[in-house]
CSV table of C-alpha atoms and ligand atoms in Angstrom, one decimal:
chain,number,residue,atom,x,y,z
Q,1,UNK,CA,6.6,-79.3,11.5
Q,2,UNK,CA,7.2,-83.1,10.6
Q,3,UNK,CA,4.9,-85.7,11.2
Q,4,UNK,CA,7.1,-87.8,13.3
Q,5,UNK,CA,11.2,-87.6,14.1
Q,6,UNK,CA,13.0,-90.1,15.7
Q,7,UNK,CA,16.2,-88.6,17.5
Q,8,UNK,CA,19.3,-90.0,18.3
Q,9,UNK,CA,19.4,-93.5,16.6
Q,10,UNK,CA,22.1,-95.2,14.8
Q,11,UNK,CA,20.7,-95.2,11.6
Q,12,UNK,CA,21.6,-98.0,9.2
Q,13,UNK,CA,22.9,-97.4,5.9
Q,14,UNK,CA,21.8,-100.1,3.1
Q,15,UNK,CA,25.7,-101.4,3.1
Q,16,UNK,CA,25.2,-101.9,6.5
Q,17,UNK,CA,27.5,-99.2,8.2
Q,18,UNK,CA,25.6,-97.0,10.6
Q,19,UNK,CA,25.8,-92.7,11.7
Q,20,UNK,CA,24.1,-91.5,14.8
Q,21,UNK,CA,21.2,-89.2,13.8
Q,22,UNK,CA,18.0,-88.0,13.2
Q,23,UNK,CA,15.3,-89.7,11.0
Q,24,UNK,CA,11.8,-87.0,10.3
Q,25,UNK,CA,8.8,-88.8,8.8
Q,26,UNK,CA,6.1,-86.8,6.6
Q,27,UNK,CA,3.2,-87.9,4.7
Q,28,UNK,CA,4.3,-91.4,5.0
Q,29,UNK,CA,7.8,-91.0,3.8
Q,30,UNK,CA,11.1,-90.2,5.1
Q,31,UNK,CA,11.2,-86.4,4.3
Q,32,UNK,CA,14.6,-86.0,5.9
Q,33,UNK,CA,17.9,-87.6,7.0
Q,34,UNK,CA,20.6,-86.3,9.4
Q,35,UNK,CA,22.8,-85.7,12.2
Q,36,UNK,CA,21.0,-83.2,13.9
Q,37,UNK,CA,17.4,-82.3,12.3
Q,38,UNK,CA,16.4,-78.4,14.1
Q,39,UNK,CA,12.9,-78.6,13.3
Q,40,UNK,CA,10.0,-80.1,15.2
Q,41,UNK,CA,7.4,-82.6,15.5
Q,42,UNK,CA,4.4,-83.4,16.2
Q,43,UNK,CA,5.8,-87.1,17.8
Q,44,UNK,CA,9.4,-87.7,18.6
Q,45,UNK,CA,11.1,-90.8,19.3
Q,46,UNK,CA,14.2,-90.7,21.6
Q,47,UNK,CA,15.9,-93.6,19.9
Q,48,UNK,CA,19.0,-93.7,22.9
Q,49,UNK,CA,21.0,-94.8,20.0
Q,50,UNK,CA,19.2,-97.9,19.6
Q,51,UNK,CA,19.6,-98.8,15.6
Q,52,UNK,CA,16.8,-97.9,13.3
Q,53,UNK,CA,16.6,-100.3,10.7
Q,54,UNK,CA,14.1,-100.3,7.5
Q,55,UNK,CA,11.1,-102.4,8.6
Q,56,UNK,CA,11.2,-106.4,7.2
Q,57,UNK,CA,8.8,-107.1,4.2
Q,58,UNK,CA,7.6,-110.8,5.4
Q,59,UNK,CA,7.0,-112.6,1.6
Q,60,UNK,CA,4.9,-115.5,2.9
Q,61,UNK,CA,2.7,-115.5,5.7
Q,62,UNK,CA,-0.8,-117.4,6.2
Q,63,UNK,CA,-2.9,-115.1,8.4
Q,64,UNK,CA,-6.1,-117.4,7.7
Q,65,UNK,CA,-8.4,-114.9,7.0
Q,66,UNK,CA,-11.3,-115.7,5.9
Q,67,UNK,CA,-12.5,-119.1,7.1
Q,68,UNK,CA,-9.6,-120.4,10.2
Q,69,UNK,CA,-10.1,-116.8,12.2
Q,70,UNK,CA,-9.7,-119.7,15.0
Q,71,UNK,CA,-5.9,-119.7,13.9
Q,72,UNK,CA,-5.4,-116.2,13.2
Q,73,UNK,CA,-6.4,-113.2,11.3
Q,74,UNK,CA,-5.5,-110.6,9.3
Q,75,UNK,CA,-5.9,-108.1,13.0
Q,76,UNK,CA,-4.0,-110.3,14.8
Q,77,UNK,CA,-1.3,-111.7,12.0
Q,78,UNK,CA,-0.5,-107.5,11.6
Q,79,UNK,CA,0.1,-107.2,15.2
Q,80,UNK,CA,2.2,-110.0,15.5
Q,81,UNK,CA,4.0,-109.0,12.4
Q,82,UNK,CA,4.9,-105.1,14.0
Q,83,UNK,CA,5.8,-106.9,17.3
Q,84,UNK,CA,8.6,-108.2,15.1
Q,85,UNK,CA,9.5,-105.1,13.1
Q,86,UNK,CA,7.6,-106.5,10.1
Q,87,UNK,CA,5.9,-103.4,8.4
Q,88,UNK,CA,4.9,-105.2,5.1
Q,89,UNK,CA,3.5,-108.9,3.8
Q,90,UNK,CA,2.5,-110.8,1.3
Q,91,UNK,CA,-0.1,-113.3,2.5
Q,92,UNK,CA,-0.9,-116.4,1.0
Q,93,UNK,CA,-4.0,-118.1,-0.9
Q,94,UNK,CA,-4.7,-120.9,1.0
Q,95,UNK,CA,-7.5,-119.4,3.0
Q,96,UNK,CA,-11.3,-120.9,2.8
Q,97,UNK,CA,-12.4,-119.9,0.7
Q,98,UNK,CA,-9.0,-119.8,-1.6
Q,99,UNK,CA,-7.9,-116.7,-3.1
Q,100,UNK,CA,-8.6,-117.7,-6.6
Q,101,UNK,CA,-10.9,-115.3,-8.0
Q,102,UNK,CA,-11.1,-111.8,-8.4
Q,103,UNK,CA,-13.7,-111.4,-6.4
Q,104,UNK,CA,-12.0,-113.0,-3.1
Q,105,UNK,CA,-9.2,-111.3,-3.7
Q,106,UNK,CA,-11.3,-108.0,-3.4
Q,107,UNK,CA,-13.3,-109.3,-0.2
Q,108,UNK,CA,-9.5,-109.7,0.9
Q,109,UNK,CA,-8.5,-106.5,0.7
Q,110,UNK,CA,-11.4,-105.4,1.8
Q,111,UNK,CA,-11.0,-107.3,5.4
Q,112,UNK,CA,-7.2,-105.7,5.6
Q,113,UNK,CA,-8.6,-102.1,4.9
Q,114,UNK,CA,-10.8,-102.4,8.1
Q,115,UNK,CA,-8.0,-104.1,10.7
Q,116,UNK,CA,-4.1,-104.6,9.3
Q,117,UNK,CA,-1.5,-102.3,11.1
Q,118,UNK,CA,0.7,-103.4,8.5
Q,119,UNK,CA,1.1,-102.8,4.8
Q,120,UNK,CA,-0.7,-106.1,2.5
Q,121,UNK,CA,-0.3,-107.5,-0.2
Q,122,UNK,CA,-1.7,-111.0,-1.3
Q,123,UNK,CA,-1.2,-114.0,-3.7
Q,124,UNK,CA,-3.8,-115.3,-6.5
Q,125,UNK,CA,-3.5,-119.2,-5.7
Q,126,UNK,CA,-3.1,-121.3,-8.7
Q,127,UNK,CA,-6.0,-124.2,-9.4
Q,128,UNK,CA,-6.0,-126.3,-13.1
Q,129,UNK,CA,-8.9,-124.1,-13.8
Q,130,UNK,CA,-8.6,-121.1,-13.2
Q,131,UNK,CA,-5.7,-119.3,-15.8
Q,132,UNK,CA,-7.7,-116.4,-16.8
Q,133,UNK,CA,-8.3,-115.1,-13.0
Q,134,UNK,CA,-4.7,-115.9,-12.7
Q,135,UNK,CA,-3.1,-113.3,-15.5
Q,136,UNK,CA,-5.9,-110.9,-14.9
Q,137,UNK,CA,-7.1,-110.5,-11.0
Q,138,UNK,CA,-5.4,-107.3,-9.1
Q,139,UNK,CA,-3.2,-106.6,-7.5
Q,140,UNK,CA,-1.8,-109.4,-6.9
Q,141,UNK,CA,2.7,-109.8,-5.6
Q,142,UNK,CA,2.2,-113.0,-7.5
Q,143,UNK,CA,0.3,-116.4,-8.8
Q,144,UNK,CA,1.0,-119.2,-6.1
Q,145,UNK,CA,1.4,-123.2,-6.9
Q,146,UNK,CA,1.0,-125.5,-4.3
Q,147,UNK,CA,2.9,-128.4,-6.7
Q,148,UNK,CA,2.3,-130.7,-3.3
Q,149,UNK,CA,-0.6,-131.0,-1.5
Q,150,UNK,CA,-0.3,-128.6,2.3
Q,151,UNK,CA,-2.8,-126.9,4.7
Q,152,UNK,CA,-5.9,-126.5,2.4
Q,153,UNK,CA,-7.6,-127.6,-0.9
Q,154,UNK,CA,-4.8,-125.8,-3.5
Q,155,UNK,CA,-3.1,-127.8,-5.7
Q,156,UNK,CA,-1.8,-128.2,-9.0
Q,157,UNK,CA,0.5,-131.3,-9.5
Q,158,UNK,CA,-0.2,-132.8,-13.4
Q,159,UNK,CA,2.5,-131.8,-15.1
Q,160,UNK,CA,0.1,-130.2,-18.4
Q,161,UNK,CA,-1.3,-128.3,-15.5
Q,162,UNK,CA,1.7,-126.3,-14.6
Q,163,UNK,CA,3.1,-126.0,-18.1
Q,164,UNK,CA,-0.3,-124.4,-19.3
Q,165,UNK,CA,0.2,-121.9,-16.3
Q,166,UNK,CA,4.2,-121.3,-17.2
Q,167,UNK,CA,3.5,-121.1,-20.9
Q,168,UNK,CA,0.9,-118.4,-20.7
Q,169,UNK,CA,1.7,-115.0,-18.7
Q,170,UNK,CA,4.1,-112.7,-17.4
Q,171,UNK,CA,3.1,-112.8,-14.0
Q,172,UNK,CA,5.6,-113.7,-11.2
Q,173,UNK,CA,5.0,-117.7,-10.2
Q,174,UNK,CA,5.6,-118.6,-6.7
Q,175,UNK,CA,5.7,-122.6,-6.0
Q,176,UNK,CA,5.5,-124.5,-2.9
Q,177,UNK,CA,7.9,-126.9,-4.8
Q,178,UNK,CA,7.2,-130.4,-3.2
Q,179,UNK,CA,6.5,-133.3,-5.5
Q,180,UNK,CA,3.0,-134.9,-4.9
Q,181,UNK,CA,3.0,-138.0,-6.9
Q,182,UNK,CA,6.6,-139.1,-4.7
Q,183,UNK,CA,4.3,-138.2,-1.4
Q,184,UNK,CA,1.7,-140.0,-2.2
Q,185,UNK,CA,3.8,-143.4,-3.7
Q,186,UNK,CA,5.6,-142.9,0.0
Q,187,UNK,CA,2.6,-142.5,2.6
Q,188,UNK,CA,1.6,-146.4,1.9
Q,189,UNK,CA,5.2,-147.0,3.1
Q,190,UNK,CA,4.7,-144.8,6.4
Q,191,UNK,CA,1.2,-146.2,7.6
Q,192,UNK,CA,1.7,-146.8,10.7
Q,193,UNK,CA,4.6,-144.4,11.8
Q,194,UNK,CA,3.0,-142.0,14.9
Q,195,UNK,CA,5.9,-140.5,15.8
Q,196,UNK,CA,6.7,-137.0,14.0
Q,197,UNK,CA,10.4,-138.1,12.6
Q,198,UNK,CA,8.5,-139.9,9.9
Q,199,UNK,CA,7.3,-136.9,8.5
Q,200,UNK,CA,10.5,-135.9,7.4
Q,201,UNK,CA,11.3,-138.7,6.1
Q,202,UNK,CA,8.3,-139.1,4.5
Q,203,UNK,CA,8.7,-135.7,2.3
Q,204,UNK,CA,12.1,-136.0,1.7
Q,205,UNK,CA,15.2,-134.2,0.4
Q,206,UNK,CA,13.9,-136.2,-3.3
Q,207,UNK,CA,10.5,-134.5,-3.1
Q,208,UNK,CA,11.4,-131.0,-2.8
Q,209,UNK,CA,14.7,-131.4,-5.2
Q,210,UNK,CA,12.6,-133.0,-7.9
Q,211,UNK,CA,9.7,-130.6,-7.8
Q,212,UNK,CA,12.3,-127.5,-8.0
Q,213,UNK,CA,13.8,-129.0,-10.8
Q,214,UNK,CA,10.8,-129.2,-12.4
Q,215,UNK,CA,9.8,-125.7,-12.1
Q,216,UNK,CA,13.2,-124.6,-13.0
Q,217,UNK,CA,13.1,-126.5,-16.6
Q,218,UNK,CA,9.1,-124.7,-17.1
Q,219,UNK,CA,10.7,-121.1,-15.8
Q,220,UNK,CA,13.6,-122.0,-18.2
Q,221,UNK,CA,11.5,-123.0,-20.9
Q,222,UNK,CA,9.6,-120.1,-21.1
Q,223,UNK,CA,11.6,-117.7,-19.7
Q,224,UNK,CA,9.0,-117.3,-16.8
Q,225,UNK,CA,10.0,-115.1,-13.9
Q,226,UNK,CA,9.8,-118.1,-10.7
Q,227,UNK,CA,10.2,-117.7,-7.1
Q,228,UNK,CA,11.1,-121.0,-5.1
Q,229,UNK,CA,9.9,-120.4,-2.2
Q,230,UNK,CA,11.1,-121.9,1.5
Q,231,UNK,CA,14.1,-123.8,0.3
Q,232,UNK,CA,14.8,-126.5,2.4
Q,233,UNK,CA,17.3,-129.2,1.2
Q,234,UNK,CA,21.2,-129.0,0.4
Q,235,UNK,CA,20.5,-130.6,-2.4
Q,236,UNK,CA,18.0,-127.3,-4.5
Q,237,UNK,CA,21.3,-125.3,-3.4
Q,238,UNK,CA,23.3,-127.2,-5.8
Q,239,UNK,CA,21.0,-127.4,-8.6
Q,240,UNK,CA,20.5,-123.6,-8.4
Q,241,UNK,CA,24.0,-123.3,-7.7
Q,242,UNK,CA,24.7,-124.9,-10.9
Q,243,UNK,CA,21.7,-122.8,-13.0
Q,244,UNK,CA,20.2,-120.2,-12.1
Q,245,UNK,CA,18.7,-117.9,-14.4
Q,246,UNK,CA,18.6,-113.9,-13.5
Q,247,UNK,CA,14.7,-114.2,-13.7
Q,248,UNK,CA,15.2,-116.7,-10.8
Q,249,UNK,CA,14.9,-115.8,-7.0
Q,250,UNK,CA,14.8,-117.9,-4.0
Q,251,UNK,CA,14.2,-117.6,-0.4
Q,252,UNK,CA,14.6,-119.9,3.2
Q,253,UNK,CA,12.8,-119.8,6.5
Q,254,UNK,CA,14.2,-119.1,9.8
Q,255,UNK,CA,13.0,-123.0,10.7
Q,256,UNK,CA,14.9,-124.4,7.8
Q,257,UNK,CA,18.2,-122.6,9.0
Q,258,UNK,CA,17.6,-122.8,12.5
Q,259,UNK,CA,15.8,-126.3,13.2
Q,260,UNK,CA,16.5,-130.1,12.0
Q,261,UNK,CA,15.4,-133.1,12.9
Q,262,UNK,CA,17.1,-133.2,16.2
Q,263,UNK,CA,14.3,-131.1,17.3
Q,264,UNK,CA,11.8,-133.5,17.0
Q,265,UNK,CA,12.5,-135.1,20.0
Q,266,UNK,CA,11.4,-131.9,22.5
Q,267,UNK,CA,9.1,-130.7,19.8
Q,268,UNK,CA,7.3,-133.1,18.5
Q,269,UNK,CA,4.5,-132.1,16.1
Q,270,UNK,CA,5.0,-128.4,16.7
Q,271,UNK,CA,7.8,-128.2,14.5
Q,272,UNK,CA,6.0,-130.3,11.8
Q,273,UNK,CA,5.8,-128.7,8.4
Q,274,UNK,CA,5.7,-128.2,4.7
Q,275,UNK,CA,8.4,-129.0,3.2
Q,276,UNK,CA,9.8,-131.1,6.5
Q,277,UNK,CA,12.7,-129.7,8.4
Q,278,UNK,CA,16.3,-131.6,7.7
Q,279,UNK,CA,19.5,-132.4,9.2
Q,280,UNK,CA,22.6,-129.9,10.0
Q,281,UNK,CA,24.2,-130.5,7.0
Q,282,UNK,CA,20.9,-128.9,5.1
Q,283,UNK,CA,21.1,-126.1,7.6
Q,284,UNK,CA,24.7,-125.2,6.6
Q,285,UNK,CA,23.8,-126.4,3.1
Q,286,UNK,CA,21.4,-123.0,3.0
Q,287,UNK,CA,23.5,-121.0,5.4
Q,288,UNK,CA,25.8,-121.4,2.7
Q,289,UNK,CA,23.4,-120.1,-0.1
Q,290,UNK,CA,22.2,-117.3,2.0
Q,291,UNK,CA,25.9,-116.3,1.9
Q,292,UNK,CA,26.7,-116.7,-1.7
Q,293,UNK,CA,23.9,-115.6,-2.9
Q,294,UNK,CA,22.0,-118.2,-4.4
Q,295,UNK,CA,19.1,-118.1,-1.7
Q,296,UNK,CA,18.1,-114.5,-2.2
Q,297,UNK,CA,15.3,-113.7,0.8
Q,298,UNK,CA,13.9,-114.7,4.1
Q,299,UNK,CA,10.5,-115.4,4.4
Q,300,UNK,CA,8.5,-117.1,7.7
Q,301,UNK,CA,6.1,-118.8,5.9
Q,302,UNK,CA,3.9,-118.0,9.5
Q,303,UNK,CA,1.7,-121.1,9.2
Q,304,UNK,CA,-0.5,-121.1,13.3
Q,305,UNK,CA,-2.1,-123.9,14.3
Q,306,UNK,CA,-4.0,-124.5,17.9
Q,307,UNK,CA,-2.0,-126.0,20.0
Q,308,UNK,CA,-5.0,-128.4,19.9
Q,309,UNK,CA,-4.4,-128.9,16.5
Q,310,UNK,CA,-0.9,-130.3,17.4
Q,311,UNK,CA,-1.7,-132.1,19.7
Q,312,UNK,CA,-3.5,-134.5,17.7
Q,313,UNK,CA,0.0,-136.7,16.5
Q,314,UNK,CA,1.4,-137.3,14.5
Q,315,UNK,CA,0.1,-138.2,11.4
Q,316,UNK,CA,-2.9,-136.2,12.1
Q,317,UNK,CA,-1.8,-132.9,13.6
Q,318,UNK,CA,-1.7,-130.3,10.6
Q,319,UNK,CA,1.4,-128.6,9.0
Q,320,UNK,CA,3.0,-125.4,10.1
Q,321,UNK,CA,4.3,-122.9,12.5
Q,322,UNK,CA,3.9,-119.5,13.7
Q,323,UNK,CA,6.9,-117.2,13.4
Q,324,UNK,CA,6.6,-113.4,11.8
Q,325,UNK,CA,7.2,-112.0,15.0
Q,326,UNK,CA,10.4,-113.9,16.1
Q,327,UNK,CA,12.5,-113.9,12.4
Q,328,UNK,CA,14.2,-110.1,13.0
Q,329,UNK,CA,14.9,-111.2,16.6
Q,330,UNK,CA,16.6,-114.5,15.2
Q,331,UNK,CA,18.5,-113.0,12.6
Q,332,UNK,CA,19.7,-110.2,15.1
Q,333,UNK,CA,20.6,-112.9,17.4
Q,334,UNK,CA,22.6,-114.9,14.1
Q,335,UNK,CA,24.3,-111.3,13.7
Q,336,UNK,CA,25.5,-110.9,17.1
Q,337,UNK,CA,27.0,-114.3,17.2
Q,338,UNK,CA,28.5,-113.5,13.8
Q,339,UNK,CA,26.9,-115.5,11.6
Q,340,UNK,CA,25.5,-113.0,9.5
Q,341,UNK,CA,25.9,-109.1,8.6
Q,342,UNK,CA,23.4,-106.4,9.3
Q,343,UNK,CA,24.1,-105.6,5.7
Q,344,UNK,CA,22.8,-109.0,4.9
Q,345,UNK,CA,19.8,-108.7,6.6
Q,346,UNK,CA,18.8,-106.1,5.0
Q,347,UNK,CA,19.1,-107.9,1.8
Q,348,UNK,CA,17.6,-110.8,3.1
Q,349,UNK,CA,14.6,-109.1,4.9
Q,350,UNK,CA,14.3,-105.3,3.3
Q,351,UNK,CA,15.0,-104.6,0.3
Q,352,UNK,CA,15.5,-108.1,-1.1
Q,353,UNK,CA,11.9,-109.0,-0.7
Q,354,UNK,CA,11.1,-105.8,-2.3
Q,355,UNK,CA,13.4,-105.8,-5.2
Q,356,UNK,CA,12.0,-109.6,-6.0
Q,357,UNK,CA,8.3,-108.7,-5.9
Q,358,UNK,CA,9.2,-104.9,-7.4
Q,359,UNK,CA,7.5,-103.1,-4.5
Q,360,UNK,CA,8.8,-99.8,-4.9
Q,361,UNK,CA,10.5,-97.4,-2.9
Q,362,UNK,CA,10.8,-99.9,0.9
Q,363,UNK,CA,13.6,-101.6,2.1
Q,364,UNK,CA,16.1,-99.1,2.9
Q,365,UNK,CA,16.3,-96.2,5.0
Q,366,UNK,CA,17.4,-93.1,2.3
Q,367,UNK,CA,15.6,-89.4,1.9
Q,368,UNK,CA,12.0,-90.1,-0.4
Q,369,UNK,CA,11.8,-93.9,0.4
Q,370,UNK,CA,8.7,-95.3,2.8
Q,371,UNK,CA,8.9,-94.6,6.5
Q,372,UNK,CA,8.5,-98.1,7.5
Q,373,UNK,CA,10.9,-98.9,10.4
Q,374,UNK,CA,11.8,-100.1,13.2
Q,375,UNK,CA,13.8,-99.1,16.1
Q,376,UNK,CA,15.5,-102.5,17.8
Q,377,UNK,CA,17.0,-103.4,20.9
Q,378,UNK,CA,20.4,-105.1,20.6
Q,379,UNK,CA,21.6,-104.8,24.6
Q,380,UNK,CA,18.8,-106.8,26.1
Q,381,UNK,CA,18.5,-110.6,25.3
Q,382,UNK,CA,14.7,-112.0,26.1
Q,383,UNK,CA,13.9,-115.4,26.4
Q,384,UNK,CA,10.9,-116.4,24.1
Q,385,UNK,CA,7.7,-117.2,26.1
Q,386,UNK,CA,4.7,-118.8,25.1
Q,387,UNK,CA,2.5,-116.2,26.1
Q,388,UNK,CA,4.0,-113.4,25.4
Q,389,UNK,CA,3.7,-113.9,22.1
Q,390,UNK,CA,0.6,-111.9,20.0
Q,391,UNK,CA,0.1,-114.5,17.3
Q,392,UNK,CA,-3.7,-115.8,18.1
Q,393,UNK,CA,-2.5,-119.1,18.5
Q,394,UNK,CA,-0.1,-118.0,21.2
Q,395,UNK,CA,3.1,-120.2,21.1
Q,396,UNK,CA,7.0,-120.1,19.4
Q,397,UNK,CA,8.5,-122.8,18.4
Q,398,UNK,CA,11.7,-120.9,20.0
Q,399,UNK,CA,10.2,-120.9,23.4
Q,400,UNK,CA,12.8,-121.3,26.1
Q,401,UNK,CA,15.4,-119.3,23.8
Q,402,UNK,CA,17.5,-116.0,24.2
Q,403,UNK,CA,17.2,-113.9,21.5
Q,404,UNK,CA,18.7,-109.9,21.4
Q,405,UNK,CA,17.0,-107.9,19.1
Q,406,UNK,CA,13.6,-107.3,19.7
Q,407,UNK,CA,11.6,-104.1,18.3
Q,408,UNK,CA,11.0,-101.5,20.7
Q,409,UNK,CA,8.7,-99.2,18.3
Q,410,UNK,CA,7.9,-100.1,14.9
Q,411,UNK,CA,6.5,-97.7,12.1
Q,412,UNK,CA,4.3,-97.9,9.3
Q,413,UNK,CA,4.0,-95.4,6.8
Q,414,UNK,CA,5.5,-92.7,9.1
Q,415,UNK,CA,3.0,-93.6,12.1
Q,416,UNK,CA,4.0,-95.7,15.1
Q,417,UNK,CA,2.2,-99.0,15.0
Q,418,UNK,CA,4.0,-100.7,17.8
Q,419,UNK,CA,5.3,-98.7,20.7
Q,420,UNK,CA,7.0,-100.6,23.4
Q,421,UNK,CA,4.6,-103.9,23.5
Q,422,UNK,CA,1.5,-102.1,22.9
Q,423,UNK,CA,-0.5,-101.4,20.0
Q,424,UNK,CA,-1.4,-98.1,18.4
Q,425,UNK,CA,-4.9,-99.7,17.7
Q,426,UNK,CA,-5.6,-96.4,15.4
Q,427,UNK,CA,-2.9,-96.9,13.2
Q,428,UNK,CA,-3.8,-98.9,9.5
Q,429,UNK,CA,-1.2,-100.3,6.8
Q,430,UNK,CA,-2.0,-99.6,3.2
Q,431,UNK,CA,-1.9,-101.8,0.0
Q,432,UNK,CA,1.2,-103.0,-1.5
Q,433,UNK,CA,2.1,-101.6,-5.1
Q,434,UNK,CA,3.7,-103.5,-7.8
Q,435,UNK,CA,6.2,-102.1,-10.4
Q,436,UNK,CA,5.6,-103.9,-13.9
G,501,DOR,O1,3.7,-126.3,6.8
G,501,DOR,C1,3.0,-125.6,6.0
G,501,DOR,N1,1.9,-125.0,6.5
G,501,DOR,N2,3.4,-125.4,4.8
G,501,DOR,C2,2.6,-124.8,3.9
G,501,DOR,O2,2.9,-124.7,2.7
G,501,DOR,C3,1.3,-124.3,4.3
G,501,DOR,C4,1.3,-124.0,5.7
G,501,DOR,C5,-0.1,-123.7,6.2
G,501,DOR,O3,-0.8,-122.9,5.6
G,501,DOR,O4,-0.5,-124.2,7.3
């Protein structure tokens, strides 16, 4: 007697082919793989040949917990991450208080025990201070660097600062690469601007391309493992095109391949954010690294804000949007127009994630790995509405369009977390583990 079996899927391999069979779950893993599995369960899925695909690690999501509950929280971030067939994430530090100490990391973990229906796992931000907490507070996916100034209080920009935190450590570095000292030369130049084009221009291509290359040359250096995280300009393509060392790993957000500055104009501030979106040819500029390899991940960087917040203009409405329950659908949708593989996203969204960050055993759908999964709907297209969507702040910066490829049940650990829009409010994630 198995836990749970889902019958009848079409079940997808890691190179992205697919058989029709049957997937039983036990003590949180996949205990078995086949075409026809005899015995029975205590829950089965009829899967009506829908594909069962492993469930998406998210690698950077702000859930806001403590101190913006307003926003979101770590309840209502987990929901909204199953609803998109996200079983794990890694959450970032910029919460108020930060996470920069051992002892917020613990009242962290603490607040995930009691409500995520996902599995967690959290970043120790980076302040000039605080190095020790840095290489010794656990568990921890990674140390983040804010190297320009976003939502929040974290930042290190000096230069000394950041090569004191390469220099010393083993630890996996994550950096919001923008380069503060450009912003703030530029803002004088912008006074005045209202309208939300000027953000963009503001933080442009030059920022982000300078900062990367500076935490390339410190990862270089010292041989420091670095993750550049939400790549947004043509421009870091080609330098990491050029270089890029095997220690190296990079990742893009659905907005960064899917929005530009076009989308100002219906959007406004709602699709303002850190680092800015671009034009087209930085779209296809990290289409093209996604493809080749040197943009390893997808993140979502979910980042709510009120849709009070927003509407506050430009330059005053804050930085960020929601979106861990609308990447799978997007990239499903990118698949079916043949822009992508479903090999690929499983690189990109399961085991690539996983691999980076040395989570073991998820990602991939194979006998003795993690039951996370998620059973998704490729036949019927939705359009994206405002409130149907379970992020606390309740709106998409891809209202109004058709995506195919929404989850119909998603499952964590070998329980169902997310059974055809609803919630299995019983159901709890675990901590994320970290191969060393
Ligand atoms: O736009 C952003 N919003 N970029 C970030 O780096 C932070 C995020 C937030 O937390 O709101």
């Amino acid at each position: 007697m198995y836990n749970l079996i889902v019958r009848n899927a079409r079940i997808a391999r890691p190179d992205g082919s697919t058989f029709e069979g049957d997937v039983a779950c036990e003590d949180g893993k996949i205990a078995r793989l086949d075409h026809h599995i005899g015995a029975e369960a205590r829950e089965t899925i009829d899967a009506e040949g829908h594909l069962l695909m492993p469930g998406v690690i998210d690698p950077q999501v702000h859930f806001r917990e403590p101190g913006k509950e307003y926003k979101e929280d770590l309840g209502s971030g987990s929901r909204a991450a199953v609803r998109g067939g996200v079983t794990s994430f890694l959450e970032m530090p910029n919460t108020d208080p930060p996470t920069t100490t051992q002892a917020a990391l613990d009242e962290k973990f603490a607040r995930a025990a009691q409500k995520c229906v996902a599995n967690y796992g959290f970043f120790i931000g980076a302040t000039p201070e605080n190095l020790h907490e840095l290489n010794t507070a656990s568990p921890v996916c990674g140390i983040k660097i804010f190297m320009g100034a976003s939502t929040g209080c974290l930042l290190v920009n000096d230069p000394k600062d950041l090569e004191r935190i390469f220099s010393q450590g083993t630890r996996l570095i994550a950096v919001h690469a923008e380069d503060e000292a450009r912003i703030r030369a530029r803002r004088e130049q912008f006074a005045g601007r209202v309208d939300p084009a000027a953000h963009s221009e503001l933080r442009d291509n030059e920022c982000a391309r300078h900062a990367t290359e500076l935490a390339l040359s410190l990862s270089k250096k010292y041989q420091r493992r670095l993750h550049i995280l939400h790549l947004s300009t043509k421009e870091e393509v080609a330098l990491l095109r050029q270089d890029k060392p095997s220690w190296v790993t990079a990742e893009v957000i659905p907005n960064h391949l899917f929005l530009n500055t076009g989308d100002y104009t219906n959007l406004g501030t709602l699709v303002q954010m850190n680092p800015p979106i671009r034009t087209i040819t930085d779209n296809m500029g990290l289409w093209a690294g996604l493809h080749d390899g040197v943009i390893d991940f997808i993140a979502t960087d979910h980042a709510p804000h009120t849709l009070e917040e927003k509407a506050l203009g430009f330059p005053n409405a804050p930085s960020g949007m929601p979106g861990v329950e609308t990447s799978l659908p997007l990239m499903l949708t990118a698949t079916q127009e043949g822009r992508c593989t479903l090999a690929e996203i499983q690189k990109w969204m399961c085991y690539g994630p996983a691999e980076a960050y040395r989570i073991p055993n998820k990602g991939k759908i194979l006998e003795g790995w993690d039951a996370d999964l998620t059973l998704v709907d490729l036949h019927t297209p939705r359009v994206v509405h405002h409130d149907e969507m379970f992020t606390k702040v309740r709106w998409s910066p891809w209202v109004g369009r058709t995506l195919t490829g929404w989850p119909i049940h998603t499952i964590v650990n070998g329980e169902i977390a997310y059974d055809h829009g609803q919630i299995r409010e019983h159901t709890r994630g675990r901590p994320l583990t970290y191969l060393n």
